[in-house]
Coordinates of C-alpha atoms and ligand atoms in Angstrom, one line a residue:
M1 CA 81.7 23.2 -11.9
C2 CA 79.2 24.1 -9.2
G3 CA 77.9 23.1 -5.8
I4 CA 74.8 21.0 -5.2
I5 CA 73.2 20.1 -1.9
G6 CA 69.9 18.3 -1.1
V7 CA 68.1 17.1 1.9
T8 CA 64.9 15.2 2.8
G9 CA 63.5 14.5 6.2
R10 CA 64.7 17.6 8.0
P11 CA 62.2 20.2 9.2
D12 CA 64.9 22.8 9.0
A13 CA 65.6 22.0 5.3
A14 CA 65.9 25.7 4.1
E15 CA 68.5 26.6 6.7
L16 CA 70.5 23.4 6.2
L17 CA 70.6 24.1 2.4
L18 CA 71.7 27.7 2.9
E19 CA 74.5 26.6 5.2
G20 CA 75.6 23.9 2.8
L21 CA 75.6 26.5 -0.1
E22 CA 77.8 28.8 2.0
R23 CA 80.3 26.0 2.4
L24 CA 80.2 25.1 -1.3
E25 CA 80.6 28.7 -2.6
Y26 CA 84.3 28.1 -3.4
R27 CA 83.0 25.8 -6.2
G28 CA 81.2 28.6 -8.1
Y29 CA 79.3 31.6 -7.2
D30 CA 77.8 33.5 -10.1
S31 CA 74.3 32.7 -8.9
A32 CA 72.6 30.5 -6.3
G33 CA 69.2 29.1 -5.8
L34 CA 67.1 26.7 -3.8
V35 CA 63.8 24.8 -4.2
L36 CA 61.6 23.4 -1.4
S37 CA 59.0 20.8 -1.7
V38 CA 55.7 22.0 0.0
P39 CA 52.4 20.2 -0.3
G40 CA 51.2 20.3 -3.9
S41 CA 53.9 22.6 -5.3
L42 CA 57.6 23.6 -5.4
W43 CA 58.8 26.9 -3.8
R44 CA 61.9 28.4 -5.4
A45 CA 64.2 31.4 -4.8
R46 CA 67.2 32.4 -6.9
A47 CA 69.7 35.2 -6.8
A48 CA 72.5 36.3 -9.2
E49 CA 74.7 38.6 -7.3
G50 CA 78.2 37.2 -8.0
T51 CA 80.2 36.5 -4.9
T52 CA 77.3 37.6 -2.7
S53 CA 74.7 35.3 -4.3
V54 CA 74.2 33.0 -1.3
G55 CA 73.8 36.0 1.0
A56 CA 71.2 37.4 -1.3
L57 CA 69.5 34.0 -1.4
R58 CA 69.4 34.0 2.4
V59 CA 67.5 37.2 2.4
L60 CA 64.9 35.8 -0.1
A61 CA 64.6 32.6 1.9
A62 CA 63.4 34.5 4.9
E63 CA 60.0 34.2 3.1
A64 CA 60.4 30.4 2.7
P65 CA 57.5 28.2 3.9
G66 CA 58.3 25.3 6.3
A67 CA 59.6 22.3 4.4
S68 CA 61.6 19.2 5.0
T69 CA 62.7 18.4 1.5
G70 CA 64.7 20.6 -0.9
L71 CA 67.7 21.2 -3.2
G72 CA 70.2 24.0 -3.4
H73 CA 72.8 25.1 -6.1
T74 CA 75.6 27.5 -6.5
R75 CA 76.4 28.0 -10.1
W76 CA 79.5 28.5 -12.3
A77 CA 77.9 29.2 -15.6
T78 CA 78.9 27.3 -18.7
H79 CA 75.9 27.8 -20.9
G80 CA 73.8 31.0 -20.4
H81 CA 74.7 34.2 -18.6
P82 CA 74.9 34.3 -14.9
A83 CA 71.4 35.8 -14.6
V84 CA 68.5 34.9 -12.3
E85 CA 66.6 33.2 -15.1
N86 CA 69.6 30.8 -15.7
A87 CA 70.2 30.1 -12.0
H88 CA 69.4 26.6 -10.9
P89 CA 67.0 25.0 -9.8
L90 CA 65.4 25.0 -13.2
F91 CA 61.8 24.0 -13.7
D92 CA 59.8 22.2 -16.4
C93 CA 56.7 23.7 -18.0
T94 CA 54.4 22.6 -15.2
Q95 CA 56.7 23.9 -12.4
R96 CA 56.3 20.5 -10.8
V97 CA 59.9 19.3 -11.5
G98 CA 63.0 21.1 -10.2
V99 CA 66.5 20.2 -11.3
V100 CA 70.0 21.2 -10.2
H101 CA 73.0 20.2 -12.3
N102 CA 76.8 20.3 -12.2
G103 CA 78.4 19.7 -15.6
I104 CA 77.5 20.1 -19.3
I105 CA 74.8 18.4 -21.3
E106 CA 76.6 18.0 -24.6
N107 CA 73.6 17.4 -26.8
H108 CA 71.3 19.9 -25.2
A109 CA 70.7 21.8 -28.5
E110 CA 69.4 18.7 -30.2
I111 CA 67.2 17.7 -27.3
Q112 CA 65.9 21.3 -26.9
G113 CA 64.9 21.4 -30.6
R114 CA 62.8 18.3 -30.2
L115 CA 61.2 19.5 -27.0
V116 CA 60.3 22.9 -28.3
A117 CA 58.8 21.3 -31.5
S118 CA 56.6 19.2 -29.2
G119 CA 55.3 22.2 -27.4
H120 CA 57.7 22.8 -24.5
T121 CA 58.8 26.3 -23.6
M122 CA 62.3 27.0 -22.4
A123 CA 62.7 29.6 -19.7
S124 CA 66.5 29.7 -19.6
A125 CA 69.5 29.7 -21.8
T126 CA 71.2 26.8 -19.9
D127 CA 72.1 23.4 -21.2
T128 CA 70.5 22.0 -17.9
E129 CA 66.9 23.0 -18.5
V130 CA 66.2 20.2 -21.0
L131 CA 66.6 17.7 -18.1
A132 CA 63.5 19.1 -16.3
H133 CA 61.4 18.9 -19.5
L134 CA 62.6 15.4 -20.3
V135 CA 61.6 14.3 -16.8
E136 CA 58.2 16.1 -17.2
E137 CA 57.6 14.2 -20.4
R138 CA 58.1 10.9 -18.7
M139 CA 56.0 11.8 -15.7
A140 CA 53.1 13.0 -17.9
G141 CA 53.2 9.5 -19.4
G142 CA 52.5 8.1 -15.9
M143 CA 56.1 7.1 -14.9
G144 CA 57.4 7.7 -11.3
L145 CA 60.1 10.4 -10.7
A146 CA 63.0 7.9 -10.3
E147 CA 62.2 6.0 -13.5
S148 CA 61.6 9.2 -15.4
V149 CA 65.0 10.5 -14.4
R150 CA 66.6 7.1 -15.4
V151 CA 64.9 7.1 -18.8
A152 CA 65.6 10.8 -19.4
L153 CA 69.3 10.3 -18.8
G154 CA 69.3 7.7 -21.5
E155 CA 69.0 10.5 -24.0
V156 CA 71.8 12.7 -22.6
R157 CA 75.4 12.9 -23.5
G158 CA 78.0 14.8 -21.4
S159 CA 78.9 15.1 -17.8
F160 CA 76.5 15.6 -14.9
S161 CA 75.7 15.3 -11.3
I162 CA 72.1 16.1 -11.0
A163 CA 69.4 16.1 -8.3
V164 CA 65.7 16.3 -9.0
V165 CA 62.7 16.9 -6.9
S166 CA 59.0 16.8 -7.9
S167 CA 55.9 18.0 -6.1
D168 CA 54.2 14.8 -7.2
E169 CA 56.5 12.8 -4.8
P170 CA 57.2 15.4 -2.2
E171 CA 59.6 13.5 0.0
L172 CA 61.7 11.9 -2.7
L173 CA 65.0 13.3 -4.1
V174 CA 66.5 11.5 -7.2
A175 CA 70.2 12.0 -7.9
A176 CA 72.5 10.6 -10.6
R177 CA 76.0 11.2 -11.9
R178 CA 78.5 10.8 -14.7
N179 CA 82.0 12.3 -14.5
T180 CA 81.3 14.9 -11.9
P181 CA 81.2 14.3 -8.1
L182 CA 78.3 13.5 -5.9
I183 CA 78.2 12.1 -2.4
L184 CA 75.2 10.8 -0.3
G185 CA 74.6 11.0 3.4
L186 CA 72.3 9.1 5.7
A187 CA 71.0 9.9 9.2
D188 CA 68.0 8.7 11.3
G189 CA 64.9 10.0 9.5
A190 CA 66.9 12.0 7.0
A191 CA 69.0 11.7 3.8
F192 CA 71.4 14.1 2.1
L193 CA 73.3 14.6 -1.2
A194 CA 76.0 17.1 -2.1
S195 CA 78.7 17.6 -4.7
D196 CA 81.3 17.8 -2.0
I197 CA 82.0 16.8 1.6
P198 CA 82.1 20.3 3.2
A199 CA 78.4 20.8 2.6
L200 CA 77.5 17.8 4.8
L201 CA 80.1 18.0 7.6
G202 CA 78.4 18.0 10.9
Q203 CA 75.1 16.6 9.6
T204 CA 76.1 13.0 9.4
D205 CA 79.2 10.8 9.2
R206 CA 77.5 8.1 7.3
L207 CA 78.6 9.2 3.9
F208 CA 78.6 7.2 0.6
V209 CA 80.0 7.8 -2.9
L210 CA 77.7 7.7 -5.9
A211 CA 79.7 6.2 -8.8
D212 CA 79.5 7.1 -12.5
D213 CA 76.2 6.0 -14.2
Q214 CA 74.4 5.3 -10.9
L215 CA 71.2 6.7 -9.7
A216 CA 70.1 7.2 -6.0
E217 CA 66.6 7.6 -4.5
L218 CA 66.7 9.4 -1.2
R219 CA 63.8 9.3 1.2
P220 CA 63.7 10.3 4.9
G221 CA 66.0 7.8 6.5
S222 CA 66.7 5.6 3.5
I223 CA 68.8 5.6 0.3
A224 CA 68.5 3.1 -2.6
V225 CA 71.2 3.1 -5.3
S226 CA 71.1 1.4 -8.6
T227 CA 72.9 1.6 -11.9
L228 CA 71.4 3.7 -14.7
D229 CA 70.4 0.3 -16.2
G230 CA 68.4 -0.5 -13.1
L231 CA 70.6 -3.0 -11.2
P232 CA 70.6 -2.4 -7.5
V233 CA 74.1 -1.7 -6.0
E234 CA 75.6 -1.1 -2.5
P235 CA 77.4 2.3 -2.5
P236 CA 80.8 2.2 -0.9
A237 CA 81.1 4.1 2.5
L238 CA 83.3 7.1 2.7
S239 CA 85.3 7.6 5.8
V240 CA 86.1 11.2 6.4
H241 CA 88.3 12.7 9.1
W242 CA 88.5 16.2 7.7
D243 CA 87.6 19.6 9.2
L244 CA 85.8 22.1 7.1
A245 CA 89.0 23.9 5.8
A246 CA 90.6 20.6 4.7
A247 CA 87.3 19.4 3.2
Q248 CA 87.0 22.6 1.0
K249 CA 90.4 21.7 -0.4
G250 CA 89.1 18.2 -1.1
G251 CA 91.5 16.8 1.6
Y252 CA 94.5 18.4 -0.1
E253 CA 96.8 20.7 1.9
D254 CA 96.1 23.6 -0.3
F255 CA 94.1 24.8 -3.3
M256 CA 97.1 24.6 -5.6
S257 CA 97.4 20.8 -5.1
K258 CA 93.7 20.4 -5.6
E259 CA 93.7 22.5 -8.8
I260 CA 96.7 20.7 -10.3
R261 CA 94.8 17.5 -9.8
E262 CA 91.7 19.0 -11.4
Q263 CA 93.5 19.7 -14.7
P264 CA 92.4 16.6 -16.5
R265 CA 88.8 17.6 -15.9
A266 CA 89.4 21.2 -16.8
V267 CA 90.9 20.2 -20.2
A268 CA 88.1 17.6 -20.8
D269 CA 85.4 20.1 -20.1
T270 CA 86.9 22.7 -22.3
L271 CA 86.9 20.2 -25.2
L272 CA 83.3 19.1 -24.6
D273 CA 80.6 19.6 -27.2
R274 CA 82.8 21.7 -29.5
C275 CA 82.7 19.2 -32.4
R276 CA 79.5 19.2 -34.6
P277 CA 78.3 15.8 -36.0
D278 CA 79.6 16.8 -39.4
G279 CA 83.1 17.2 -38.0
S280 CA 83.1 21.1 -38.0
L281 CA 84.2 22.8 -34.9
A282 CA 81.6 24.9 -33.1
L283 CA 83.1 27.7 -31.0
D284 CA 79.6 28.1 -29.8
E285 CA 80.0 31.2 -27.8
A286 CA 82.0 32.9 -30.5
K287 CA 79.6 35.3 -32.0
L288 CA 81.9 36.1 -34.9
T289 CA 80.5 34.2 -37.9
D290 CA 82.5 31.7 -40.0
E291 CA 82.6 34.4 -42.7
D292 CA 84.1 36.9 -40.3
L293 CA 86.8 34.5 -39.2
R294 CA 87.5 33.5 -42.8
S295 CA 88.2 37.2 -43.7
I296 CA 90.8 37.6 -41.0
T297 CA 94.3 38.2 -42.3
R298 CA 96.3 38.7 -39.1
I299 CA 95.8 37.9 -35.4
H300 CA 97.1 40.0 -32.6
I301 CA 97.0 38.2 -29.3
V302 CA 97.3 40.2 -26.1
A303 CA 97.6 38.8 -22.5
C304 CA 99.5 39.0 -19.2
G305 CA 101.2 36.6 -16.9
S306 CA 100.5 32.9 -17.5
S307 CA 97.8 33.8 -20.1
Y308 CA 100.7 35.4 -22.1
H309 CA 102.4 32.0 -22.2
A310 CA 99.2 30.4 -23.5
A311 CA 99.1 33.2 -26.1
L312 CA 102.7 32.5 -27.2
L313 CA 101.8 28.8 -27.6
A314 CA 98.8 29.7 -29.6
R315 CA 101.0 31.5 -32.1
Y316 CA 102.7 28.2 -33.0
A317 CA 99.4 26.5 -33.3
I318 CA 97.8 29.3 -35.5
E319 CA 100.8 29.7 -37.7
H320 CA 101.2 25.9 -38.2
W321 CA 97.6 24.7 -38.6
A322 CA 95.9 27.8 -40.0
E323 CA 98.9 29.4 -41.8
L324 CA 97.8 32.7 -40.5
A325 CA 100.1 35.5 -39.2
A326 CA 99.9 35.9 -35.5
D327 CA 101.6 38.5 -33.2
V328 CA 101.7 38.2 -29.4
D329 CA 102.1 41.1 -27.1
V330 CA 102.1 41.7 -23.4
A331 CA 98.8 43.6 -23.0
S332 CA 100.3 46.5 -21.0
E333 CA 102.8 47.2 -23.9
F334 CA 100.5 46.6 -26.8
R335 CA 98.2 49.6 -26.3
Y336 CA 101.0 52.1 -25.9
R337 CA 103.0 51.1 -29.0
E338 CA 100.6 52.5 -31.6
P339 CA 99.8 49.1 -33.1
V340 CA 98.7 49.1 -36.7
L341 CA 95.4 47.3 -37.2
D342 CA 92.6 47.2 -39.7
P343 CA 89.1 45.6 -40.0
K344 CA 90.7 42.4 -41.3
A345 CA 92.7 42.0 -38.0
L346 CA 91.4 40.0 -35.1
A347 CA 92.5 41.0 -31.6
L348 CA 92.4 38.0 -29.3
G349 CA 92.5 38.7 -25.6
V350 CA 93.3 35.9 -23.2
S351 CA 92.4 36.4 -19.5
Q352 CA 91.4 33.9 -16.9
S353 CA 89.2 36.3 -15.0
G354 CA 88.1 38.3 -18.0
E355 CA 88.8 41.3 -15.8
S356 CA 92.6 41.9 -16.2
L357 CA 92.6 45.6 -16.8
D358 CA 95.7 45.6 -19.1
T359 CA 94.1 43.1 -21.4
L360 CA 90.7 44.8 -21.4
L361 CA 92.3 48.1 -22.2
A362 CA 94.4 46.5 -25.0
L363 CA 91.3 45.1 -26.5
R364 CA 89.6 48.4 -26.4
E365 CA 92.6 50.0 -28.1
A366 CA 92.5 47.3 -30.8
R367 CA 88.8 47.9 -31.4
A368 CA 89.3 51.7 -31.6
R369 CA 91.9 51.0 -34.3
G370 CA 89.4 49.0 -36.3
A371 CA 90.1 45.4 -35.3
R372 CA 87.5 42.8 -34.4
V373 CA 87.8 41.4 -30.9
L374 CA 87.6 37.9 -29.5
G375 CA 88.0 37.1 -25.8
V376 CA 89.2 33.8 -24.3
T377 CA 88.2 33.7 -20.6
N378 CA 87.1 31.4 -17.8
V379 CA 84.4 33.6 -16.4
V380 CA 81.1 33.9 -18.2
D381 CA 79.9 37.5 -18.5
S382 CA 83.1 39.0 -17.3
S383 CA 84.0 42.4 -18.7
I384 CA 86.1 41.0 -21.6
A385 CA 83.3 38.5 -22.4
R386 CA 80.8 41.3 -22.5
E387 CA 82.8 43.8 -24.5
A388 CA 84.2 41.4 -27.1
D389 CA 82.6 40.7 -30.5
G390 CA 82.9 37.0 -29.6
V391 CA 84.1 34.9 -26.7
L392 CA 85.4 31.5 -26.3
Y393 CA 85.1 30.1 -22.8
T394 CA 87.5 27.8 -21.0
R395 CA 85.7 25.6 -18.6
A396 CA 88.1 25.1 -15.8
G397 CA 85.8 26.1 -12.9
P398 CA 86.8 28.5 -10.2
E399 CA 90.5 28.7 -9.5
I400 CA 91.3 29.9 -6.0
C401 CA 95.1 29.6 -5.8
V402 CA 96.6 32.8 -7.1
A403 CA 99.1 31.0 -9.3
A404 CA 97.3 29.8 -12.5
T405 CA 97.4 26.0 -13.1
K406 CA 94.2 24.4 -14.5
T407 CA 93.1 27.6 -16.1
L408 CA 96.3 27.8 -18.1
L409 CA 96.0 24.3 -19.5
A410 CA 92.3 25.0 -20.4
Q411 CA 93.4 28.2 -22.2
I412 CA 96.0 26.3 -24.2
V413 CA 93.5 23.7 -25.4
A414 CA 90.8 26.4 -26.1
L415 CA 93.3 28.3 -28.3
D416 CA 94.2 25.0 -30.0
L417 CA 90.6 24.6 -30.9
L418 CA 90.5 28.1 -32.3
A419 CA 93.6 27.4 -34.4
L420 CA 92.0 24.2 -35.7
K421 CA 88.8 26.0 -36.4
L422 CA 90.7 28.6 -38.5
A423 CA 92.5 25.8 -40.3
Q424 CA 89.2 24.2 -41.1
L425 CA 87.8 27.5 -42.4
R426 CA 90.9 28.3 -44.4
A427 CA 91.3 24.7 -45.6
T428 CA 94.9 24.8 -44.7
R429 CA 94.7 21.3 -43.1
S430 CA 92.9 18.2 -44.4
P431 CA 89.8 17.0 -42.5
R432 CA 91.7 13.9 -41.7
E433 CA 94.6 15.8 -40.1
I434 CA 92.2 17.9 -38.1
S435 CA 90.2 15.0 -36.9
A436 CA 93.5 13.2 -35.9
T437 CA 94.6 16.2 -34.0
L438 CA 91.2 16.5 -32.2
D439 CA 91.5 12.8 -31.2
A440 CA 95.0 13.6 -29.8
L441 CA 93.5 16.6 -27.9
H442 CA 90.9 14.3 -26.4
R443 CA 93.7 11.9 -25.2
L444 CA 95.3 14.7 -23.2
P445 CA 93.2 14.4 -20.0
A446 CA 94.3 10.8 -19.4
A447 CA 98.0 11.8 -20.2
I448 CA 97.8 14.7 -17.7
E449 CA 96.4 12.3 -15.1
E450 CA 99.5 10.1 -15.7
V451 CA 101.9 13.1 -15.3
V452 CA 100.2 14.2 -12.1
S453 CA 100.4 10.7 -10.7
R454 CA 104.3 11.0 -10.9
A455 CA 104.3 13.9 -8.5
K456 CA 106.5 11.9 -6.0
E457 CA 109.3 11.7 -8.6
V458 CA 109.2 15.5 -9.1
D459 CA 109.2 16.0 -5.3
D460 CA 112.4 14.0 -5.1
V461 CA 114.2 16.2 -7.7
A462 CA 113.0 19.3 -5.9
K463 CA 114.3 18.0 -2.6
A464 CA 117.7 17.3 -4.2
L465 CA 117.8 20.9 -5.3
G466 CA 116.4 22.4 -2.1
G467 CA 119.4 24.7 -1.6
A468 CA 119.7 26.1 -5.1
R469 CA 119.1 29.9 -5.6
D470 CA 119.4 30.4 -9.3
F471 CA 117.3 28.7 -11.9
F472 CA 117.4 29.0 -15.7
F473 CA 114.5 27.5 -17.6
L474 CA 115.3 26.9 -21.3
G475 CA 113.3 25.7 -24.2
R476 CA 113.0 26.0 -28.0
N477 CA 110.0 26.1 -30.2
V478 CA 106.9 25.3 -28.1
G479 CA 109.3 24.4 -25.3
Y480 CA 110.2 28.1 -25.0
P481 CA 106.8 29.3 -23.6
V482 CA 106.8 26.2 -21.4
A483 CA 110.2 27.4 -20.0
L484 CA 108.8 30.9 -19.4
E485 CA 105.9 29.4 -17.5
G486 CA 108.1 27.1 -15.4
A487 CA 110.2 30.1 -14.4
L488 CA 107.2 32.2 -13.6
K489 CA 105.7 29.5 -11.4
L490 CA 108.9 29.1 -9.5
K491 CA 109.4 32.9 -9.1
E492 CA 105.9 33.6 -7.9
L493 CA 105.6 30.6 -5.5
S494 CA 109.1 30.2 -4.1
Y495 CA 110.6 33.8 -4.5
L496 CA 113.7 32.2 -6.0
H497 CA 115.6 33.8 -8.9
A498 CA 114.3 32.1 -12.0
E499 CA 114.5 33.1 -15.7
G500 CA 113.0 31.7 -18.8
Y501 CA 115.0 31.9 -22.1
P502 CA 114.8 30.6 -25.6
A503 CA 117.7 28.2 -25.5
G504 CA 119.3 29.5 -28.7
E505 CA 119.6 32.9 -27.1
L506 CA 121.6 31.7 -24.2
K507 CA 125.0 32.1 -25.9
H508 CA 124.2 35.8 -26.6
G509 CA 124.5 36.8 -23.0
P510 CA 122.9 34.8 -20.2
I511 CA 125.4 32.0 -20.4
A512 CA 127.8 34.3 -18.6
L513 CA 125.7 33.7 -15.4
L514 CA 126.2 29.9 -15.5
E515 CA 128.5 28.4 -12.9
P516 CA 128.4 25.4 -10.6
G517 CA 125.4 25.7 -8.3
A518 CA 123.1 27.2 -11.0
V519 CA 120.3 24.9 -12.1
V520 CA 119.2 24.7 -15.7
V521 CA 115.7 23.2 -16.3
G522 CA 115.3 22.3 -20.0
V523 CA 112.1 21.4 -21.8
A524 CA 113.5 18.6 -23.8
T525 CA 110.4 16.8 -25.1
R526 CA 110.3 16.1 -28.8
N527 CA 109.7 19.1 -31.1
P528 CA 111.2 20.2 -34.4
L529 CA 114.3 21.8 -32.6
W530 CA 114.9 18.8 -30.4
E531 CA 118.4 18.0 -31.7
K532 CA 119.6 21.6 -31.6
F533 CA 118.2 21.9 -28.1
R534 CA 120.4 19.0 -26.9
S535 CA 123.5 20.9 -28.1
N536 CA 122.4 23.9 -26.1
I537 CA 122.1 21.7 -23.0
A538 CA 125.5 20.3 -23.6
E539 CA 126.8 23.9 -23.6
V540 CA 125.4 24.6 -20.2
K541 CA 126.5 21.3 -18.8
S542 CA 130.1 22.0 -19.7
R543 CA 129.8 25.3 -17.6
G544 CA 129.1 23.2 -14.5
A545 CA 125.4 23.9 -14.1
T546 CA 123.1 21.2 -12.7
V547 CA 120.7 20.0 -15.5
V548 CA 117.1 18.9 -15.0
L549 CA 115.3 17.9 -18.2
V550 CA 111.6 17.4 -18.9
A551 CA 111.8 14.5 -21.3
N552 CA 109.7 11.9 -23.0
D553 CA 109.4 8.5 -21.5
G554 CA 112.2 6.2 -22.7
D555 CA 114.5 9.0 -24.0
E556 CA 117.9 7.5 -23.1
R557 CA 119.9 10.4 -24.4
A558 CA 118.0 12.8 -22.2
A559 CA 118.8 10.5 -19.2
Q560 CA 122.5 10.6 -20.2
L561 CA 122.6 14.4 -20.5
A562 CA 120.7 15.3 -17.3
D563 CA 121.4 15.1 -13.6
H564 CA 117.7 14.7 -13.1
V565 CA 114.8 13.9 -15.5
L566 CA 111.1 14.7 -15.1
W567 CA 109.5 12.1 -17.4
V568 CA 106.3 12.8 -19.4
P569 CA 104.5 10.7 -22.0
E570 CA 105.1 11.7 -25.6
A571 CA 102.4 13.8 -27.4
E572 CA 102.1 15.5 -30.8
H573 CA 104.6 18.4 -30.5
L574 CA 102.1 21.2 -30.5
L575 CA 100.1 19.5 -27.8
S576 CA 103.1 18.5 -25.7
P577 CA 103.2 21.7 -23.7
V578 CA 99.9 20.7 -22.0
L579 CA 101.9 17.8 -20.4
D580 CA 105.3 19.4 -20.1
I581 CA 104.0 22.3 -17.9
V582 CA 102.6 19.9 -15.3
P583 CA 106.0 18.7 -13.8
L584 CA 107.1 22.3 -13.7
Q585 CA 104.1 23.3 -11.7
L586 CA 104.8 20.4 -9.3
F587 CA 108.4 21.4 -9.1
A588 CA 107.6 25.0 -8.2
Y589 CA 105.0 23.8 -5.7
R590 CA 107.4 21.5 -4.0
L591 CA 110.3 24.0 -3.8
A592 CA 107.9 26.6 -2.3
R593 CA 106.7 24.1 0.3
L594 CA 110.3 23.2 1.1
H595 CA 110.9 26.8 1.7
G596 CA 107.9 27.0 4.0
L597 CA 105.8 29.3 1.9
D598 CA 102.0 29.7 1.4
V599 CA 101.5 28.5 -2.1
D600 CA 97.9 29.6 -2.4
R601 CA 98.6 33.2 -1.5
P602 CA 102.1 34.3 -2.6
R603 CA 103.3 37.7 -1.4
N604 CA 102.6 40.8 -3.4
L605 CA 100.3 39.1 -5.9
A606 CA 96.6 39.3 -6.6
K607 CA 94.6 36.7 -8.5
T608 CA 92.8 39.2 -10.7
V609 CA 94.8 42.3 -11.6
T610 CA 92.4 45.2 -12.1
V611 CA 94.9 48.0 -12.0
E612 CA 97.1 49.2 -14.8
Ligands
LIG1 N1 76.1 23.8 -17.4 C1 75.2 24.2 -16.3 C2 75.0 25.7 -16.4 O1 75.7 26.5 -17.0 C3 75.8 23.9 -15.0 C4 77.1 24.7 -14.7 C5 77.6 24.3 -13.3 O2 78.2 23.2 -13.2 O3 77.5 25.2 -12.4 O4 74.0 26.2 -16.0

């Protein structure tokens, strides 16, 4: 996920691009860059200064020549470190083609191999750069810029919004998209493109949406759109009545709503390009070799907060698919309990930011005790990513709301991939079973979309329980970590008393707290302990608690047992948590809003916890 902006036909192009990038920074900020089209050449500036990248770029741009056409980019790295040489715009060999890209080119390694064999030199480690060289190849053959982009995209798999400029056609910008956003803007004598509305607010209100597999040619005062197959189309107009703050939230009232709705994309991106043509799983950023992973005899997972819940779920997946022993610890406890590790142990740290100090220190402790270390994180080149022997990235894009939503779902599927990879290496599951599970993983984004579309039903349940003060979240098997996550979300967002329990443990103490007025939220989707779980729910019901169940569509018995049901589609039981968590996020969100609270910035909490 990143921010793209482009303009042609405005003498103040550089300033306009910089302002646009400032407004797009919430989409990604590990580096930023811009390219301006000046007679006969392209002028480029790039900076990789983390959150201050756009500011650093502004300093460099003080040297910029006057230009009326250009592109800008603020990056959230997926392939290649957040360094200046990997910052966009990326050039071809001749420095006459500049490309900015949001998304992932899935078959970049293949294309790169061919390009390098035919004499091209790659200057970055990104997946994006191949696009510039593909366009260069076509233009060298005499094709115009727009046709070159169209033909080049015929070779590409994956997701992209791209914009391309060439010094050979200095006033033209060519843009195209598949699965990531891009909008177009038109004004007298100028034309614009951007990945999101905030970048263009105030420049024009004639905005259009570019659809998947369409290509746009922007010239001063005109835009022509066609399909990637070359058929002309009329892009639909976009009417926008948002101010800047609302636009940055995509029109949602808060970042949490936006990020909940971005979950299908976060999961799809995390799954992208992980499967080699021979069916083997490539955890491409994991520097540990297959041999290293095969020699592992025990996994120790450490994490905090929601990441700890992803870790608990990973244990079920690793034990079931890979038949490998896995322990899970809260990171801040692990390092002080004198854990026994050896070189055949793998310490796996899960942290959204890659900076959680407790997790970082736990991994250091594990390494000091002889284990190898693997990090699962959303931030390329974060401390955990740098220090670990290997790293597996989630690709959820920046998460701004303090409470984790899309990054958690991305962690769960990344850890599923790791578990399946281990199963492959250890031959504990047949290729057929692994491939069926991968297919099921790829069906999750559409199912998440379906669950999110039922937000109104969750709102109604939350409203009915608006006066409740005590919530008990129960689950068994993989439903147990889901229950913990549901309780955590409710606590952190609404400040209500919420506890998560393994349902079988209830009778050993907590059941004493149940009385009329208490709410029990049960994760009752199908898993191996489904029947036993129902008996646990019957026990709480007879103590007078109000029962809310997350249950699979069509489950009549759940409907009979519960006062309210949050319905989700059925999924393979180890994958079901990815769906079951979503209504609990929506439930916590709605209760917090009913209590008038700021969901994006709950009291006392920080997004990245860098203290012990
Ligand atoms: N995959 C590209 C990169 O890592 C683009 C990432 C983005 O969308 O910012 O450079």
